[in-house]
Coordinates of C-alpha atoms in Angstrom, one line a residue:
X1 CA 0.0 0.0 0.0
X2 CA 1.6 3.5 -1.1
X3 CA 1.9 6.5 1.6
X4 CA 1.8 10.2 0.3
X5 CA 4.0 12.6 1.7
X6 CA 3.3 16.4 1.2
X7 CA 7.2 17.6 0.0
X8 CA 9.1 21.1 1.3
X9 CA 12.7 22.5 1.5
X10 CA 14.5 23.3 4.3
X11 CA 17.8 25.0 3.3
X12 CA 17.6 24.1 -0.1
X13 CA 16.9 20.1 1.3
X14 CA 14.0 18.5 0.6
X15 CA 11.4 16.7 3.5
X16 CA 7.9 15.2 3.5
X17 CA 5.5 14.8 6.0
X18 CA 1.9 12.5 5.7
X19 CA -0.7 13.9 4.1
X20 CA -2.8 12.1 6.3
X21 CA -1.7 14.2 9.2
X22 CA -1.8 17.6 6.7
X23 CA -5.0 20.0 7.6
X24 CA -3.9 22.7 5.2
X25 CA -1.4 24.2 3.6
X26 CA -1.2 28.5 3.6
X27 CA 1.2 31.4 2.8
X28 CA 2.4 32.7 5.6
X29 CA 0.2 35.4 7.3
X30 CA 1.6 38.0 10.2
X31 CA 2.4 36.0 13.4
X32 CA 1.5 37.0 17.2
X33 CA 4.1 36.3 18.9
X34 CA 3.8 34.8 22.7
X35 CA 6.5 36.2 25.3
X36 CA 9.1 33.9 26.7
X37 CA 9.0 30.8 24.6
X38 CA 11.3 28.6 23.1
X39 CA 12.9 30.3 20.0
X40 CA 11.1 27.2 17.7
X41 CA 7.8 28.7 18.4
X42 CA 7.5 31.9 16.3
X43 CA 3.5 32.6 17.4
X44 CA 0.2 32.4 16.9
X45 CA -1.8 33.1 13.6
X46 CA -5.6 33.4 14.1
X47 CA -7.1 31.2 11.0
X48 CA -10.8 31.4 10.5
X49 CA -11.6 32.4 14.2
X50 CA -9.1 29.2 15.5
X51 CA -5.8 30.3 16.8
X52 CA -3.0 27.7 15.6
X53 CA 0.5 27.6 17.7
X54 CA 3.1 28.3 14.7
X55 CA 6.8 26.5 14.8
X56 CA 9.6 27.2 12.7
X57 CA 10.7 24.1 11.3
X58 CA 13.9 24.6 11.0
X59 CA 14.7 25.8 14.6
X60 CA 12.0 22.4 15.3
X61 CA 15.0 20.0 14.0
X62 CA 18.3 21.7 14.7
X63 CA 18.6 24.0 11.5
X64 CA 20.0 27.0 11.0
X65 CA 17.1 30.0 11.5
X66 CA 16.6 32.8 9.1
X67 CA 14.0 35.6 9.5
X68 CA 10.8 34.5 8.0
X69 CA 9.8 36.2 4.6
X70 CA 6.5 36.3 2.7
X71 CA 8.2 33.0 0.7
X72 CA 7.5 30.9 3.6
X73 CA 4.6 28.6 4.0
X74 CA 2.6 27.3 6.8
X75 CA 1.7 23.5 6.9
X76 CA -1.3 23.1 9.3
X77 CA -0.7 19.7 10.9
X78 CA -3.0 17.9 13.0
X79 CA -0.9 16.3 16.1
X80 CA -2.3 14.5 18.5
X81 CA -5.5 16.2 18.0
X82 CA -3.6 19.4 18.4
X83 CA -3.0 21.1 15.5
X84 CA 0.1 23.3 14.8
X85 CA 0.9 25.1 11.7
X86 CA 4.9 24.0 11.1
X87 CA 6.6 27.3 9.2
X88 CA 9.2 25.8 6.3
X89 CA 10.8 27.3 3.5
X90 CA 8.8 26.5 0.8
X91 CA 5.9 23.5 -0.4
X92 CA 6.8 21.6 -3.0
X93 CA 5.3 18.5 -4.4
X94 CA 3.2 15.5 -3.8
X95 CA 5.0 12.4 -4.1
X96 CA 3.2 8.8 -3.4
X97 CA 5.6 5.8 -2.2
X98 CA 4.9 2.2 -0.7
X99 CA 6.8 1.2 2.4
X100 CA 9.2 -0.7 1.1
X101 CA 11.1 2.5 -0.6
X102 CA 11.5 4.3 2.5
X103 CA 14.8 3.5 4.0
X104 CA 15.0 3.4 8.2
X105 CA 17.6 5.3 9.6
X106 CA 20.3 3.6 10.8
X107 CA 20.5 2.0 14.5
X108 CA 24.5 3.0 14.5
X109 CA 24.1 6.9 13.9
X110 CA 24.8 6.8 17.9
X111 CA 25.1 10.9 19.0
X112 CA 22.4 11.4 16.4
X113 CA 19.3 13.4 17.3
X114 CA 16.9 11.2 15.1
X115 CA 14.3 10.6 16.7
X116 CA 12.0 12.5 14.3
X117 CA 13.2 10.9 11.1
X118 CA 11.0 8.1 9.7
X119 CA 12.8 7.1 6.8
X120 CA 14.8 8.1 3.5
X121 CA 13.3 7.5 0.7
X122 CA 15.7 8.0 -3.1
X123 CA 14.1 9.6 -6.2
X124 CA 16.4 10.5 -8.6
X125 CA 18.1 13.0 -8.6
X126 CA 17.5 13.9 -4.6
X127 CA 16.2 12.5 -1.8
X128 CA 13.9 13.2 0.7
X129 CA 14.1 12.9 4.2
X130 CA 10.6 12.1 5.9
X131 CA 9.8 13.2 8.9
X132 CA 7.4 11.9 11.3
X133 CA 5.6 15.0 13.8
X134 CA 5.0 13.4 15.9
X135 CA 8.5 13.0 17.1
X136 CA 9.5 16.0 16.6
X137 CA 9.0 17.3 20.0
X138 CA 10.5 15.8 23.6
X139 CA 7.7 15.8 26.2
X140 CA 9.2 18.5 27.7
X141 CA 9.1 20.5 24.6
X142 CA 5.3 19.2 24.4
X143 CA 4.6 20.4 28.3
X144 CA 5.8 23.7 26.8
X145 CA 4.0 24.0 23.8
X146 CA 0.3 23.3 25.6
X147 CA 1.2 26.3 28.1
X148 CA 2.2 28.3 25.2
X149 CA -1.5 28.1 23.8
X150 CA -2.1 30.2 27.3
X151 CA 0.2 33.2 26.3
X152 CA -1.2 35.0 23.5
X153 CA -0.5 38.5 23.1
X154 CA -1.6 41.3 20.4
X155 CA 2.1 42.4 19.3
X156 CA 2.5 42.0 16.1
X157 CA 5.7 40.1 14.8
X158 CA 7.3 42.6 12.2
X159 CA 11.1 43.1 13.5
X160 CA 12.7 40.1 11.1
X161 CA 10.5 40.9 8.2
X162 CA 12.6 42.8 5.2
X163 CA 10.3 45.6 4.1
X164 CA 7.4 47.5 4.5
X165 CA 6.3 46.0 1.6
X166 CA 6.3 42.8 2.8
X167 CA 4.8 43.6 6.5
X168 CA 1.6 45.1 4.5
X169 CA 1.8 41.5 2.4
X170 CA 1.5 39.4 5.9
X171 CA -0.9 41.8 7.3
X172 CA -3.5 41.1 4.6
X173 CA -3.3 37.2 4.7
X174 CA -3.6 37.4 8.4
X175 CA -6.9 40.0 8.0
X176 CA -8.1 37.3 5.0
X177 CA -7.4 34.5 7.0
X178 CA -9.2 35.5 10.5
X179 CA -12.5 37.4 8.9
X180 CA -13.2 33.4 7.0
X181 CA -15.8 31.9 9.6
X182 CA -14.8 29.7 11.3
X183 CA -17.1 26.3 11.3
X184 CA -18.6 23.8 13.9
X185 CA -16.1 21.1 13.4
X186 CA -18.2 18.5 11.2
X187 CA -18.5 15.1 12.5
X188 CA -17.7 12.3 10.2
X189 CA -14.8 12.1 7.8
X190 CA -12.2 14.0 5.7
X191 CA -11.1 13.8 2.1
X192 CA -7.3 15.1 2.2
X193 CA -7.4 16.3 -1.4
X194 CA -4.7 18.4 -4.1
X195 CA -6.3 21.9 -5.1
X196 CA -5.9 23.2 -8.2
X197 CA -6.7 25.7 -10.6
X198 CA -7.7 25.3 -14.5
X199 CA -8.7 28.7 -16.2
X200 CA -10.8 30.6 -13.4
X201 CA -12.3 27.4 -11.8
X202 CA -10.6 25.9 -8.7
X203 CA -11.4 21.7 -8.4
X204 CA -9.8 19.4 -6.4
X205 CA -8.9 15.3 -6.7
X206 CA -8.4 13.0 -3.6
X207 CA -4.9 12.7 -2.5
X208 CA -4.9 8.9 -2.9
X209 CA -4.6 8.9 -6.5
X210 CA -1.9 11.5 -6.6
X211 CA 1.6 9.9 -7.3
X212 CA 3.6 13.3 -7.6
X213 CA 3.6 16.6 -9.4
X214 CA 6.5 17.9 -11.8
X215 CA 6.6 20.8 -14.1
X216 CA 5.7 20.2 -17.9
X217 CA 8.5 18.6 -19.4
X218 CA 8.8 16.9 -23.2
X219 CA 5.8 15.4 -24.7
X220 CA 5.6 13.5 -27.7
X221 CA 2.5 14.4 -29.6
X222 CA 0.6 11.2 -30.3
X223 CA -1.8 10.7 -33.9
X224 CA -5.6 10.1 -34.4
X225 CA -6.1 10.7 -30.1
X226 CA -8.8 13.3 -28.9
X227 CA -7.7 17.0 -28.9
X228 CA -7.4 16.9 -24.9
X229 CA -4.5 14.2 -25.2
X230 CA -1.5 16.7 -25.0
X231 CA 0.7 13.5 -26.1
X232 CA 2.9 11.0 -23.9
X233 CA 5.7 11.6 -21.7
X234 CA 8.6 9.2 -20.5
X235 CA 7.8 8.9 -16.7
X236 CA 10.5 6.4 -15.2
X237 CA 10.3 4.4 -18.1
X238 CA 6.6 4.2 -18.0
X239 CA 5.3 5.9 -21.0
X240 CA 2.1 7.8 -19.7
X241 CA -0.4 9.9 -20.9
X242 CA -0.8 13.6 -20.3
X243 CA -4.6 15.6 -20.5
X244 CA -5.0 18.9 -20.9
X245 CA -7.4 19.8 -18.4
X246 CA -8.1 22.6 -19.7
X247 CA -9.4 21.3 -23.6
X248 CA -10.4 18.1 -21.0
X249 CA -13.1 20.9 -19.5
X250 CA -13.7 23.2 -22.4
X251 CA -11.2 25.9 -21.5
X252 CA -9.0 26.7 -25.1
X253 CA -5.6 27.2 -24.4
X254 CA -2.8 26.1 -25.6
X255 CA -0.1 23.9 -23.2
X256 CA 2.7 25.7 -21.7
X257 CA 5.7 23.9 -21.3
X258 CA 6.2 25.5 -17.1
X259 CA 2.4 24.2 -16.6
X260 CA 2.1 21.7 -13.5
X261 CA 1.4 18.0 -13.9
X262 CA -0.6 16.1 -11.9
X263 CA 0.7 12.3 -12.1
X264 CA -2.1 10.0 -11.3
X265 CA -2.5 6.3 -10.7
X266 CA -6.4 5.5 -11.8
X267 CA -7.2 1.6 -11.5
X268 CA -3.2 0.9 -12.3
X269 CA -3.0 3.0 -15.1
X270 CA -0.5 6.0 -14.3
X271 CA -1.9 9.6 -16.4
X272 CA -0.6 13.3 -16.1
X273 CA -3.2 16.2 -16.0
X274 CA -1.6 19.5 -17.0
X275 CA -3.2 22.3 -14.8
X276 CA -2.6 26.0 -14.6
X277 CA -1.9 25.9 -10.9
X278 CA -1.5 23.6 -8.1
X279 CA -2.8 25.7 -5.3
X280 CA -3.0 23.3 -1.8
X281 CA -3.3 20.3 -0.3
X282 CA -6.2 20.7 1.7
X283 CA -8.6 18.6 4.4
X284 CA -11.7 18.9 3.7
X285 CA -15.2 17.7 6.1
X286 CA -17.1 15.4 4.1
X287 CA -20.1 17.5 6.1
X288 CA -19.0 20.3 4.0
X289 CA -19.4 18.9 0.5
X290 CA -22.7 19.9 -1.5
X291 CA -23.9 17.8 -4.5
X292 CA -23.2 19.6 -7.9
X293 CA -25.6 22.5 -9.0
X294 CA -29.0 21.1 -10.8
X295 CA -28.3 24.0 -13.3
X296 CA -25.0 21.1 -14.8
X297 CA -26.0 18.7 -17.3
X298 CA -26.4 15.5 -16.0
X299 CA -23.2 14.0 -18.8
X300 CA -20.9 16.5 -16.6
X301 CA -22.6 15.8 -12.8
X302 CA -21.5 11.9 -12.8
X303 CA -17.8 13.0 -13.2
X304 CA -18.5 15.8 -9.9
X305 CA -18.2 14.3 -6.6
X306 CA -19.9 17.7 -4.9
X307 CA -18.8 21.2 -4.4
X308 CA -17.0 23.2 -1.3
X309 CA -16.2 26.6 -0.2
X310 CA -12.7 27.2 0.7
X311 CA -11.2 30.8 0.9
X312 CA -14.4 31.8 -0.4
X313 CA -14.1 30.3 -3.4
X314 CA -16.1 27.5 -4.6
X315 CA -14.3 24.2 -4.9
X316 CA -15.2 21.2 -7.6
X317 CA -14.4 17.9 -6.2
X318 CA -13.5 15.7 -9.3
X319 CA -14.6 11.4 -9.3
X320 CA -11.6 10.6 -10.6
X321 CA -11.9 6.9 -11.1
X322 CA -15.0 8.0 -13.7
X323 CA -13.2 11.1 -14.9
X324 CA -10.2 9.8 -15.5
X325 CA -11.3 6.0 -16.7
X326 CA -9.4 4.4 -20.1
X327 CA -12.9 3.9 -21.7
X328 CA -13.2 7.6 -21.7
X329 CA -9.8 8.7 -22.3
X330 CA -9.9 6.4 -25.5
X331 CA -6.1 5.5 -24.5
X332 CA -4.5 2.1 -24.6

């Protein structure tokens, strides 16, 4: 059974953590800071009327710490039931592995803080070091970071940020981020699912069918195939199939070779989807998902799995299985 790991860089090195424990994934937003903590917690950041302890990764697992810059990212992670938004340098990819590929660190690295590593896992040309949370933190460092939830104070974090400029940046995502409502947590279940945009429309695919994600690189354009069939593309020496999501949906334009790919496994059979953006991984309350709009043709509605709202924005959860599915596709 494969495991996906959310990917980010720390000092130009790559990590992953499971999307399984991922909530969300944001830009960073002004932090409150809380007086005499441990320099690993940078602050609070009030996100849809929930205040989330934020830690810089870096200072988290023995890094070097820089001043935080509008670049950074939060990743929202549920620990324990508590969640806490883990500040890194940037997000990068989705990747999608089965045990056997992740190597355990060594019992011999004696003098070796690695507690919080889970494994290794090699895809050329890097590697990427996964980290498991929940490990992260001694229990005295955990004692610490419940109190800290106790010492919130209204002073704004601005000293380390560069410019002006960039102060006014983190003060509007913080203002975006805390006037969103926050909901009754739904009972039930989650969908952890990759967000993404295609021409104006934002939809949205559950993360277990997500492999990875890679820029556009060369296609080979393939004969008598439907327009949306951008061509082929040598993927580890699997030659897959790469949609245009945006012909795929009606949207005319033409493929750019920096677009995003989406690499999917469907029932075994691996296919790229070229987007125009990959926005978030994001958790979202099954509670919160609508049935498509009457107003869409019933040939579109059996592809939709329901609609959400997040960031104000209206979400389209995609079936995959029947979106994606050979008969339609039309590919061998």
């Amino acid at each position: 059974m494969n495991r996906t790991f959310i990917t980010f860089t720390l000092l130009e090195q790559l990590y992953g953590i499971d999307s399984q424990n991922i909530i969300e994934v944001i830009p960073l937003p002004e932090v409150i800071p809380i007086g005499k903590s441990p320099d690993f917690i940078e602050g609070f950041i009030n996100l849809r009327g929930a205040l989330i302890l934020v830690i810089n990764m870096r200072e988290a697992i023995g890094l070097e710490k820089i001043p935080l810059s509008i670049n950074n990212s939060i990743i929202n992670v549920d620990i324990n039931g508590l969640p806490i938004g883990f500040v890194v340098d940037s997000v990068k990819d989705v990747v999608s592995v089965s045990e056997g590929q992740i190597a355990k660190p060594s019992k011999k690295w004696k003098g070796i803080d690695i507690r919080y590593i889970y494994g290794i896992v090699k895809r050329e040309p890097y590697s990427i070091t996964i980290l498991d949370t929940e490990s992260i933190f001694t229990e005295k460092e955990k004692e610490i970071i419940i109190a800290s939830s106790k010492k919130i104070t209204q002073k704004k974090n601005t000293a380390d940020l560069p410019s002006y400029k960039d102060r006014e940046t983190l003060k509007k995502r913080a203002d975006e981020f805390s006037k969103l409502t926050a909901e009754p947590e739904a009972a039930g279940e989650n969908m952890s699912a990759v967000m993404f945009r295609v021409g104006n429309e934002d939809y949205a695919v559950d993360v277990k069918y997500i492999l990875q994600t890679q820029k556009l690189k060369y296609i080979a354009k393939v004969p008598s195939t439907p327009e949306f069939i951008a061509g082929v593309m040598n993927l580890g020496g699997t030659i897959t199939p790469v949609i245009d999501m945006r012909l795929f949906i009606g949207v005319k334009r033409d493929v750019r070779r920096e677009n995003p790919v989406l690499i999917m496994d469907i029932n075994k059979n691996r296919i790229g989807a070229v987007v125009d953006e990959i926005k978030d991984v994001v958790n979202i309350p099954l509670n919160d998902v609508r049935p498509p709009l009457e107003s869409i043709s019933e040939d579109k509605r059996k592809y939709i799995y329901g609609e959400t709202i997040i960031n104000e924005r209206v979400v389209v959860i995609l079936k995959a299985e029947e979106l994606f599915s050979q008969s339609r596709l039309a590919v061998a």
